Tab-separated table of C-alpha atoms and ligand atoms in Angstrom:
chain	number	residue	atom	x	y	z
A	1	MET	CA	-4.714	7.028	16.224
A	2	HIS	CA	-2.708	9.339	18.458
A	3	THR	CA	-2.731	10.321	22.022
A	4	LEU	CA	-2.433	13.593	23.832
A	5	SER	CA	0.886	14.108	25.344
A	6	PRO	CA	1.017	14.156	29.196
A	7	PRO	CA	-0.068	15.901	31.361
A	8	TYR	CA	-3.068	16.612	29.128
A	9	SER	CA	-3.971	12.976	28.447
A	10	ASN	CA	-6.190	12.974	31.496
A	11	ALA	CA	-7.069	15.279	34.326
A	12	ILE	CA	-5.619	13.007	37.035
A	13	SER	CA	-2.153	13.295	35.651
A	14	TYR	CA	-2.101	17.008	36.379
A	15	LEU	CA	-2.729	16.271	40.024
A	16	HIS	CA	0.277	13.957	40.288
A	17	ARG	CA	2.718	16.586	39.226
A	18	GLY	CA	3.843	19.125	41.732
A	19	PRO	CA	3.061	22.750	40.910
A	20	ASP	CA	5.672	24.715	39.054
A	21	PRO	CA	7.603	26.125	41.876
A	22	THR	CA	8.905	29.010	39.952
A	23	PHE	CA	5.682	30.269	38.460
A	24	ARG	CA	4.799	33.747	39.484
A	25	VAL	CA	1.639	35.685	39.032
A	26	VAL	CA	2.396	38.626	36.798
A	27	PRO	CA	2.225	41.782	38.820
A	28	THR	CA	-0.138	44.548	37.685
A	29	ARG	CA	2.617	47.075	37.754
A	30	ILE	CA	5.412	46.438	35.314
A	31	THR	CA	8.662	46.752	37.037
A	32	VAL	CA	11.972	46.106	35.473
A	33	LYS	CA	15.092	46.516	37.511
A	34	CYS	CA	17.472	48.251	35.203
A	35	GLY	CA	21.114	48.797	35.527
A	36	TYR	CA	22.583	46.474	33.048
A	37	GLY	CA	25.071	43.931	33.953
A	38	PHE	CA	28.150	45.187	32.798
A	39	GLU	CA	26.643	48.519	33.610
A	40	SER	CA	23.032	48.073	34.500
A	41	ALA	CA	21.427	44.956	35.917
A	42	SER	CA	19.066	42.672	34.146
A	43	PHE	CA	16.232	42.241	36.639
A	44	SER	CA	17.384	41.889	40.134
A	45	GLN	CA	21.065	41.347	40.059
A	46	GLY	CA	23.972	42.554	38.029
A	47	PHE	CA	23.440	40.758	34.786
A	48	GLY	CA	27.077	40.655	34.010
A	49	SER	CA	27.962	38.869	37.284
A	50	THR	CA	25.396	36.186	36.800
A	51	ARG	CA	26.196	35.812	33.143
A	52	THR	CA	29.831	35.418	34.170
A	53	ASP	CA	28.783	32.751	36.655
A	54	TRP	CA	26.939	31.025	33.964
A	55	GLN	CA	29.873	31.209	31.666
A	56	SER	CA	32.218	29.670	34.136
A	57	ALA	CA	29.724	27.041	35.250
A	58	CYS	CA	29.199	25.963	31.653
A	59	ALA	CA	32.871	26.139	31.011
A	60	ILE	CA	31.926	26.692	27.415
A	61	LEU	CA	32.582	30.327	27.020
A	62	SER	CA	35.679	30.671	29.048
A	63	SER	CA	37.735	31.559	26.056
A	64	LYS	CA	35.270	34.133	25.075
A	65	VAL	CA	34.724	35.929	28.374
A	66	ASP	CA	36.229	39.210	27.573
A	67	SER	CA	37.922	41.317	30.130
A	68	GLN	CA	35.097	43.837	30.017
A	69	ASN	CA	33.009	41.491	32.045
A	70	GLU	CA	35.176	41.623	35.043
A	71	ASP	CA	33.844	44.828	36.603
A	72	SER	CA	30.298	43.677	36.066
A	73	THR	CA	29.331	43.823	39.737
A	74	THR	CA	29.518	47.568	40.143
A	75	PRO	CA	27.453	48.837	43.035
A	76	ALA	CA	25.306	50.736	40.563
A	77	ALA	CA	24.454	47.526	38.879
A	78	ALA	CA	23.155	45.885	41.994
A	79	GLY	CA	19.453	46.081	42.144
A	80	GLU	CA	18.348	49.638	41.482
A	81	ASN	CA	14.574	49.475	41.324
A	82	ILE	CA	13.238	51.300	38.363
A	83	ALA	CA	9.699	51.124	37.132
A	84	ALA	CA	9.870	51.048	33.361
A	85	VAL	CA	7.953	50.118	30.289
A	86	ASN	CA	10.082	49.903	27.264
A	87	GLY	CA	12.571	52.068	28.909
A	88	HIS	CA	10.221	54.841	29.841
A	89	LYS	CA	11.490	54.915	33.344
A	90	SER	CA	9.965	56.750	36.190
A	91	ALA	CA	12.836	56.412	38.617
A	92	GLU	CA	15.384	58.782	39.868
A	93	THR	CA	18.438	56.614	40.064
A	94	ASP	CA	21.571	56.963	38.036
A	95	LEU	CA	21.535	54.015	35.721
A	96	ASN	CA	25.223	54.240	35.010
A	97	LEU	CA	24.358	53.302	31.495
A	98	VAL	CA	26.552	52.143	28.687
A	99	HIS	CA	28.004	54.875	26.485
A	100	VAL	CA	29.226	53.499	23.248
A	101	GLY	CA	32.629	54.930	22.446
A	102	GLY	CA	33.019	56.189	25.966
A	103	GLU	CA	34.757	54.550	28.861
A	104	LYS	CA	31.914	52.311	29.722
A	105	THR	CA	31.862	48.824	28.341
A	106	LEU	CA	29.377	47.302	25.877
A	107	PRO	CA	26.745	44.895	27.101
A	108	PRO	CA	27.333	41.178	26.677
A	109	LYS	CA	27.096	39.528	23.299
A	110	PRO	CA	24.014	37.388	22.782
A	111	LEU	CA	24.366	33.619	22.901
A	112	THR	CA	24.938	31.993	19.514
A	113	ILE	CA	24.366	28.367	18.395
A	114	SER	CA	27.987	27.551	19.025
A	115	ASP	CA	27.715	28.660	22.709
A	116	LEU	CA	25.233	25.949	23.476
A	117	SER	CA	26.600	22.920	25.285
A	118	PRO	CA	25.033	20.762	27.964
A	119	ALA	CA	23.740	21.661	31.322
A	120	PRO	CA	25.375	23.998	33.750
A	121	MET	CA	24.753	23.792	37.396
A	122	HIS	CA	23.531	27.055	38.746
A	123	GLY	CA	21.875	28.762	41.625
A	124	SER	CA	18.231	29.246	42.201
A	125	GLN	CA	17.618	32.401	40.293
A	126	LEU	CA	15.406	31.719	37.290
A	127	ARG	CA	17.341	32.196	34.020
A	128	VAL	CA	15.186	33.663	31.330
A	129	ALA	CA	16.318	33.376	27.678
A	130	TYR	CA	15.080	36.064	25.217
A	131	GLN	CA	16.016	36.833	21.648
A	132	GLY	CA	17.866	40.078	21.110
A	133	VAL	CA	20.324	42.264	22.981
A	134	PRO	CA	19.735	44.363	26.102
A	135	GLY	CA	17.150	47.059	25.448
A	136	ALA	CA	14.984	44.771	23.196
A	137	TYR	CA	11.349	44.540	23.928
A	138	SER	CA	11.769	40.881	24.486
A	139	GLU	CA	14.044	41.722	27.419
A	140	ALA	CA	11.279	43.961	28.915
A	141	ALA	CA	8.807	41.102	28.337
A	142	ALA	CA	11.115	38.671	30.158
A	143	GLY	CA	11.242	41.187	33.039
A	144	LYS	CA	7.497	41.434	33.134
A	145	ALA	CA	7.094	37.689	33.099
A	146	TYR	CA	9.791	36.967	35.693
A	147	PRO	CA	10.559	40.133	37.631
A	148	ASN	CA	13.263	38.438	39.679
A	149	GLY	CA	14.753	36.450	36.816
A	150	GLU	CA	18.070	36.808	35.165
A	151	ALA	CA	17.767	37.772	31.500
A	152	ILE	CA	19.926	35.801	29.061
A	153	PRO	CA	20.216	37.418	25.622
A	154	CYS	CA	20.244	35.002	22.656
A	155	ASP	CA	20.998	35.943	19.087
A	156	GLN	CA	18.206	33.798	17.579
A	157	PHE	CA	14.843	32.346	18.622
A	158	GLU	CA	16.217	28.868	18.026
A	159	VAL	CA	18.992	29.481	20.487
A	160	ALA	CA	16.510	30.515	23.192
A	161	PHE	CA	14.620	27.277	22.679
A	162	GLN	CA	17.829	25.244	22.917
A	163	ALA	CA	19.077	27.173	25.933
A	164	VAL	CA	16.024	25.948	27.848
A	165	GLU	CA	16.237	22.424	26.466
A	166	LEU	CA	19.903	22.233	27.503
A	167	TRP	CA	19.228	23.608	30.972
A	168	ILE	CA	21.307	26.699	30.271
A	169	ALA	CA	18.155	28.708	30.861
A	170	ASP	CA	15.074	27.779	32.806
A	171	ARG	CA	12.562	29.724	30.810
A	172	ALA	CA	12.285	31.450	27.381
A	173	VAL	CA	10.116	34.440	26.746
A	174	LEU	CA	9.396	34.758	23.015
A	175	PRO	CA	7.101	36.940	20.903
A	176	VAL	CA	4.330	35.150	19.025
A	177	GLU	CA	2.113	38.011	17.747
A	178	ASN	CA	1.761	41.742	17.546
A	179	SER	CA	-1.472	43.676	17.311
A	180	LEU	CA	-0.297	45.585	14.204
A	181	GLY	CA	2.326	43.401	12.566
A	182	GLY	CA	0.610	40.008	13.081
A	183	SER	CA	2.118	36.646	13.893
A	184	ILE	CA	5.777	35.894	14.347
A	185	HIS	CA	5.693	32.751	12.250
A	186	ARG	CA	9.149	31.618	13.097
A	187	ASN	CA	8.150	31.007	16.691
A	188	TYR	CA	5.024	29.054	15.741
A	189	ASP	CA	7.245	26.744	13.652
A	190	LEU	CA	9.777	26.400	16.450
A	191	LEU	CA	7.072	25.604	19.034
A	192	LEU	CA	6.272	22.564	16.966
A	193	ARG	CA	9.843	21.545	16.336
A	194	HIS	CA	10.844	21.682	20.006
A	195	ARG	CA	9.221	19.992	23.001
A	196	LEU	CA	8.916	22.975	25.316
A	197	HIS	CA	5.614	23.874	27.027
A	198	ILE	CA	3.878	27.196	27.148
A	199	VAL	CA	3.559	28.062	30.845
A	200	GLY	CA	2.331	31.666	30.625
A	201	GLU	CA	1.852	34.706	28.440
A	202	VAL	CA	2.703	38.385	28.745
A	203	GLN	CA	1.306	41.202	26.666
A	204	LEU	CA	3.647	44.159	26.392
A	205	PRO	CA	2.624	47.648	25.110
A	206	VAL	CA	5.337	48.459	22.519
A	207	HIS	CA	6.277	52.106	22.308
A	208	HIS	CA	8.735	52.746	19.503
A	209	CYS	CA	11.182	55.637	19.203
A	210	LEU	CA	13.249	56.832	16.276
A	211	LEU	CA	16.854	56.899	17.499
A	212	ALA	CA	19.964	58.502	16.026
A	213	LEU	CA	23.407	59.600	17.131
A	214	PRO	CA	23.479	62.877	19.136
A	215	GLY	CA	23.228	65.923	16.777
A	216	VAL	CA	21.839	63.938	13.824
A	217	ARG	CA	18.705	65.512	12.327
A	218	SER	CA	16.084	63.576	10.423
A	219	GLU	CA	16.873	65.322	7.163
A	220	TYR	CA	20.376	63.747	7.228
A	221	LEU	CA	18.903	60.252	7.244
A	222	THR	CA	19.153	57.910	4.239
A	223	ARG	CA	18.185	54.780	6.092
A	224	VAL	CA	16.083	53.450	8.967
A	225	ILE	CA	16.894	50.031	10.413
A	226	SER	CA	15.080	47.778	12.847
A	227	HIS	CA	13.415	44.445	13.450
A	228	PRO	CA	11.028	43.672	10.579
A	229	GLN	CA	8.077	43.723	13.025
A	230	ALA	CA	9.047	47.181	14.316
A	231	LEU	CA	9.427	48.481	10.697
A	232	ALA	CA	5.939	47.116	9.932
A	233	GLN	CA	4.492	48.644	13.080
A	234	CYS	CA	5.835	52.150	12.158
A	235	GLU	CA	5.419	52.016	8.412
A	236	HIS	CA	2.795	54.814	8.003
A	237	THR	CA	4.215	57.092	10.667
A	238	LEU	CA	7.643	56.994	9.037
A	239	THR	CA	6.030	58.107	5.805
A	240	LYS	CA	4.047	60.831	7.660
A	241	LEU	CA	7.325	62.056	9.108
A	242	GLY	CA	8.728	62.461	5.570
A	243	LEU	CA	11.155	59.599	6.108
A	244	ASN	CA	10.862	57.985	2.668
A	245	VAL	CA	14.327	56.492	3.019
A	246	ALA	CA	15.577	52.941	2.779
A	247	ARG	CA	14.198	50.630	5.481
A	248	GLU	CA	16.346	47.677	6.407
A	249	ALA	CA	15.605	44.718	8.615
A	250	VAL	CA	17.997	43.540	11.322
A	251	ASP	CA	17.693	40.917	14.065
A	252	ASP	CA	16.199	43.079	16.797
A	253	THR	CA	15.325	46.639	17.652
A	254	ALA	CA	17.982	47.194	20.323
A	255	GLY	CA	20.562	45.506	18.025
A	256	ALA	CA	19.751	48.152	15.442
A	257	ALA	CA	20.387	50.893	17.974
A	258	GLU	CA	23.659	49.284	19.027
A	259	PHE	CA	24.688	48.984	15.369
A	260	VAL	CA	24.033	52.674	14.664
A	261	ALA	CA	26.019	53.642	17.814
A	262	SER	CA	28.964	51.308	17.489
A	263	ASN	CA	29.450	52.116	13.770
A	264	ASN	CA	28.993	55.839	14.350
A	265	LEU	CA	26.395	55.996	11.533
A	266	ARG	CA	25.229	59.560	11.064
A	267	ASP	CA	22.971	58.739	8.080
A	268	THR	CA	21.055	55.876	9.786
A	269	ALA	CA	18.350	55.840	12.452
A	270	ALA	CA	17.086	52.902	14.394
A	271	ILE	CA	13.557	52.100	15.630
A	272	ALA	CA	13.875	50.874	19.207
A	273	SER	CA	12.871	51.534	22.746
A	274	ALA	CA	13.773	54.542	24.922
A	275	ARG	CA	15.744	52.133	27.045
A	276	ALA	CA	17.807	51.181	24.005
A	277	ALA	CA	18.547	54.928	23.440
A	278	GLU	CA	19.896	55.138	27.017
A	279	LEU	CA	21.917	51.993	26.780
A	280	TYR	CA	23.635	52.836	23.527
A	281	GLY	CA	23.912	56.625	23.900
A	282	LEU	CA	21.467	57.616	21.147
A	283	GLU	CA	18.985	60.500	20.984
A	284	ILE	CA	15.274	60.226	20.514
A	285	LEU	CA	14.381	62.007	17.251
A	286	ALA	CA	10.678	61.021	17.386
A	287	ASP	CA	8.749	59.371	20.178
A	288	GLY	CA	5.764	57.025	19.898
A	289	ILE	CA	6.130	56.316	16.229
A	290	GLN	CA	4.101	53.110	16.135
A	291	ASP	CA	1.124	53.454	13.749
A	292	ASP	CA	-1.370	52.909	16.569
A	293	ALA	CA	-1.087	53.768	20.247
A	294	ASN	CA	-2.555	50.357	21.092
A	295	ASN	CA	0.532	48.484	19.852
A	296	VAL	CA	0.880	45.324	21.875
A	297	THR	CA	3.089	42.282	21.462
A	298	ARG	CA	2.092	38.993	22.993
A	299	PHE	CA	4.878	36.815	24.357
A	300	VAL	CA	4.744	33.258	25.568
A	301	MET	CA	6.766	31.888	28.462
A	302	LEU	CA	8.257	28.483	27.712
A	303	ALA	CA	9.551	25.812	30.126
A	304	ARG	CA	10.694	22.215	29.994
A	305	GLU	CA	7.748	21.084	32.085
A	306	PRO	CA	4.071	22.107	31.818
A	307	ILE	CA	2.253	23.778	34.721
A	308	ILE	CA	-0.773	22.294	36.375
A	309	PRO	CA	-3.817	23.910	34.830
A	310	ARG	CA	-6.259	25.458	37.336
A	311	THR	CA	-9.753	26.831	37.278
A	312	ASP	CA	-9.462	29.650	39.865
A	313	ARG	CA	-8.379	32.265	37.345
A	314	PRO	CA	-8.763	32.761	33.538
A	315	PHE	CA	-6.727	30.278	31.613
A	316	LYS	CA	-5.893	29.902	27.916
A	317	THR	CA	-4.874	26.721	26.164
A	318	SER	CA	-2.828	26.467	22.972
A	319	ILE	CA	-2.981	23.510	20.651
A	320	VAL	CA	-1.672	22.599	17.193
A	321	PHE	CA	-3.272	20.008	14.941
A	322	ALA	CA	-3.318	18.653	11.436
A	323	HIS	CA	-5.381	16.198	9.456
A	324	ASP	CA	-4.441	14.120	6.473
A	325	LYS	CA	-7.676	15.143	4.835
A	326	GLY	CA	-6.574	18.748	4.967
A	327	THR	CA	-8.747	21.762	5.675
A	328	SER	CA	-11.972	19.818	5.222
A	329	VAL	CA	-11.953	18.897	8.976
A	330	LEU	CA	-11.378	22.467	10.124
A	331	PHE	CA	-15.081	23.228	10.491
A	332	LYS	CA	-15.640	20.054	12.575
A	333	VAL	CA	-12.668	20.785	14.840
A	334	LEU	CA	-13.832	24.359	15.454
A	335	SER	CA	-17.351	23.221	16.153
A	336	ALA	CA	-16.009	21.110	19.080
A	337	PHE	CA	-15.316	24.431	20.762
A	338	ALA	CA	-18.338	26.294	19.581
A	339	PHE	CA	-20.761	23.682	21.004
A	340	ARG	CA	-19.162	24.085	24.376
A	341	ASN	CA	-19.132	27.851	24.303
A	342	ILE	CA	-15.376	27.982	24.362
A	343	SER	CA	-14.058	31.162	22.756
A	344	LEU	CA	-11.134	30.941	20.379
A	345	THR	CA	-8.702	33.871	20.762
A	346	LYS	CA	-6.415	32.986	17.883
A	347	ILE	CA	-6.121	30.714	14.914
A	348	GLU	CA	-3.022	30.534	12.726
A	349	SER	CA	-2.090	28.177	9.922
A	350	ARG	CA	1.455	27.212	8.891
A	351	PRO	CA	2.699	24.986	6.099
A	352	HIS	CA	2.734	21.301	7.062
A	353	ARG	CA	6.457	20.796	6.500
A	354	ASN	CA	6.274	16.934	6.401
A	355	HIS	CA	3.353	16.879	3.899
A	356	PRO	CA	3.286	20.281	2.264
A	357	ILE	CA	1.071	19.225	-0.637
A	358	ARG	CA	-1.802	16.760	-1.084
A	359	ILE	CA	-2.324	15.680	-4.654
A	360	VAL	CA	-5.842	14.813	-5.561
A	361	ASP	CA	-6.519	13.282	-8.980
A	362	ASP	CA	-9.895	14.198	-10.371
A	363	ASP	CA	-12.187	11.255	-11.103
A	364	LYS	CA	-13.453	12.903	-14.283
A	365	ASN	CA	-9.947	13.197	-15.602
A	366	GLU	CA	-10.053	16.902	-15.488
A	367	GLY	CA	-6.650	17.231	-13.949
A	368	THR	CA	-4.901	17.098	-10.566
A	369	ALA	CA	-5.730	19.342	-7.627
A	370	LYS	CA	-2.781	20.330	-5.503
A	371	HIS	CA	-3.963	21.264	-2.045
A	372	PHE	CA	-1.591	22.944	0.342
A	373	GLU	CA	-1.440	21.229	3.766
A	374	TYR	CA	-1.369	23.110	7.041
A	375	MET	CA	-0.667	22.840	10.708
A	376	PHE	CA	-3.366	24.730	12.563
A	377	TYR	CA	-2.561	26.550	15.800
A	378	VAL	CA	-5.507	27.477	17.992
A	379	ASP	CA	-5.679	29.318	21.276
A	380	PHE	CA	-8.897	28.954	23.282
A	381	GLU	CA	-10.134	30.462	26.477
A	382	ALA	CA	-10.421	27.546	28.882
A	383	SER	CA	-8.185	25.592	31.188
A	384	MET	CA	-7.310	21.956	30.583
A	385	ALA	CA	-8.550	21.389	34.154
A	386	GLU	CA	-12.069	22.096	32.892
A	387	VAL	CA	-14.204	19.150	31.760
A	388	ARG	CA	-15.558	21.085	28.762
A	389	ALA	CA	-12.009	21.659	27.499
A	390	GLN	CA	-11.086	18.008	28.006
A	391	ASN	CA	-14.254	16.916	26.117
A	392	ALA	CA	-13.588	19.421	23.335
A	393	LEU	CA	-10.096	18.026	22.895
A	394	ALA	CA	-11.327	14.449	23.003
A	395	GLU	CA	-13.572	15.404	20.087
A	396	VAL	CA	-10.881	17.246	18.226
A	397	GLN	CA	-8.743	14.156	18.592
A	398	GLU	CA	-11.369	12.160	16.657
A	399	PHE	CA	-11.093	14.496	13.663
A	400	THR	CA	-7.396	14.997	13.493
A	401	SER	CA	-4.374	12.918	12.639
A	402	PHE	CA	-2.001	14.934	14.795
A	403	LEU	CA	-2.814	16.885	17.902
A	404	ARG	CA	-0.514	18.421	20.497
A	405	VAL	CA	-1.297	20.635	23.507
A	406	LEU	CA	1.332	23.273	23.577
A	407	GLY	CA	0.328	24.541	27.027
A	408	SER	CA	-2.536	25.482	29.361
A	409	TYR	CA	-1.610	28.638	31.216
A	410	PRO	CA	-2.990	31.789	33.016
A	411	MET	CA	-4.069	34.573	30.732
A	412	ASP	CA	-2.268	37.934	31.105
A	413	MET	CA	-4.964	40.003	32.816
A	414	THR	CA	-2.761	43.043	33.551
A	415	PRO	CA	-4.943	46.198	33.541
A	416	TRP	CA	-4.720	47.912	30.206
A	417	SER	CA	-2.498	51.033	29.900
A	418	PRO	CA	-1.928	52.018	26.285
A	419	SER	CA	1.309	53.576	25.189
A	420	THR	CA	1.176	57.220	26.242
A	421	SER	CA	2.816	59.761	23.944
A	422	SER	CA	1.844	60.034	20.327
A	423	SER	CA	4.251	60.594	17.502
A	424	SER	CA	6.297	63.740	17.821
A	425	SER	CA	9.336	64.633	15.902
A	426	ARG	CA	12.260	66.770	16.961
A	427	GLY	CA	14.497	66.509	14.011
A	428	ASP	CA	12.551	68.166	11.271
B	1	PRE	O1	13.440	43.470	18.424
B	1	PRE	C1	12.935	43.461	19.626
B	1	PRE	O2	13.144	44.335	20.430
B	1	PRE	C2	12.115	42.356	19.983
B	1	PRE	O3	11.979	42.091	21.150
B	1	PRE	C3	11.411	41.523	18.917
B	1	PRE	C4	10.009	42.044	18.621
B	1	PRE	C5	9.258	41.001	17.720
B	1	PRE	O4	9.826	39.974	17.396
B	1	PRE	O5	8.111	41.317	17.419
B	1	PRE	C6	9.258	42.194	19.830
B	1	PRE	C7	8.362	43.144	20.062
B	1	PRE	C8	8.091	44.168	18.978
B	1	PRE	O6	6.891	43.720	18.382
B	1	PRE	C9	9.135	44.275	17.950
B	1	PRE	C10	10.061	43.281	17.859
């Protein structure tokens, strides 16, 4: 027998917790304040300055703070308001962007595992960890989720989880699925391994560009590099553009752009955002190269504490469960939702790492069946504050040997605006 972890074990316990003071309703207009740190700010403040604060507060990176960081509080960095989606800005301000190889400095390096050490004291601005470097879609998602937050780049998903657990960051914003490329399995596995709670979701239209050094034409290219999800999302368009060249996976899209720029690679293009092109001084060879204009990535917001579920707006709840009798209980579990008219929005299975295989010897001596065991992740459209959701989970609990509520959180109801321009190529 197992119990649901608080605060989902009973409705009363929600009420005894104070509301999450930092939770914000996602605005309908996506606004990211650009101007990154060292050059243009993360969200509301010079990224570099706050990162530097963080570094000194932690006293863990002091030996690594490079001298570039020192002029991070340039007036241009301080709070220029720019409406942007994936770097498609509509503002007029001079971003004072980074030019690789020029006099401007490079953006900060992402956190690595070795940078993580316990708990800094810091001010009240919410620190939002994301995976990638500035210009990554995850950074834009962090900006959409927490418009006044300070974005903290991390080199791996695992580091973003740990940054929150160790109080280096207050939230993490991480991708879990894309409408074309499917689930980001690594984050499903990490959700289970770590004890963070899902406190919100954001859906970000992802508009990919093919980026190369200025003057490079597409016929010079022998290689396209990007995040594996971005390569998958652009697979057919690349072929249509005649780019039957090597495709190589790297950690994130903006990192690919930075790599092309900093290594002066004239035979390599990166798939990344228009904002990454600006940050790293690359040109856009082709715009809107995702295979479908409706290319959306769903991110979850993670925190150390859950939020109090409510019923005054649409909520979603994410759970993970397993059963030692394997998939045979799946139908029963799902019927607990069907009987209560609760829609499922997602179901995902992952290997059950602790018991990956169940061996069943056949009574008739015909051999041994080897069943793979799974962890099932389910998202359903109801709040844990609703009685029907509590009853459904009470029933699910009967059928499962393991059940955890990952979070009950407001759905992203931002009005839909698909990615605008379709694929166009300049280089061929
Ligand atoms: O590489 C990036 O820019 C990311 O933010 C990562 C990521 C992903 O993991 O799916 C996020 C959104 C896009 O779907 C492509 C890549």
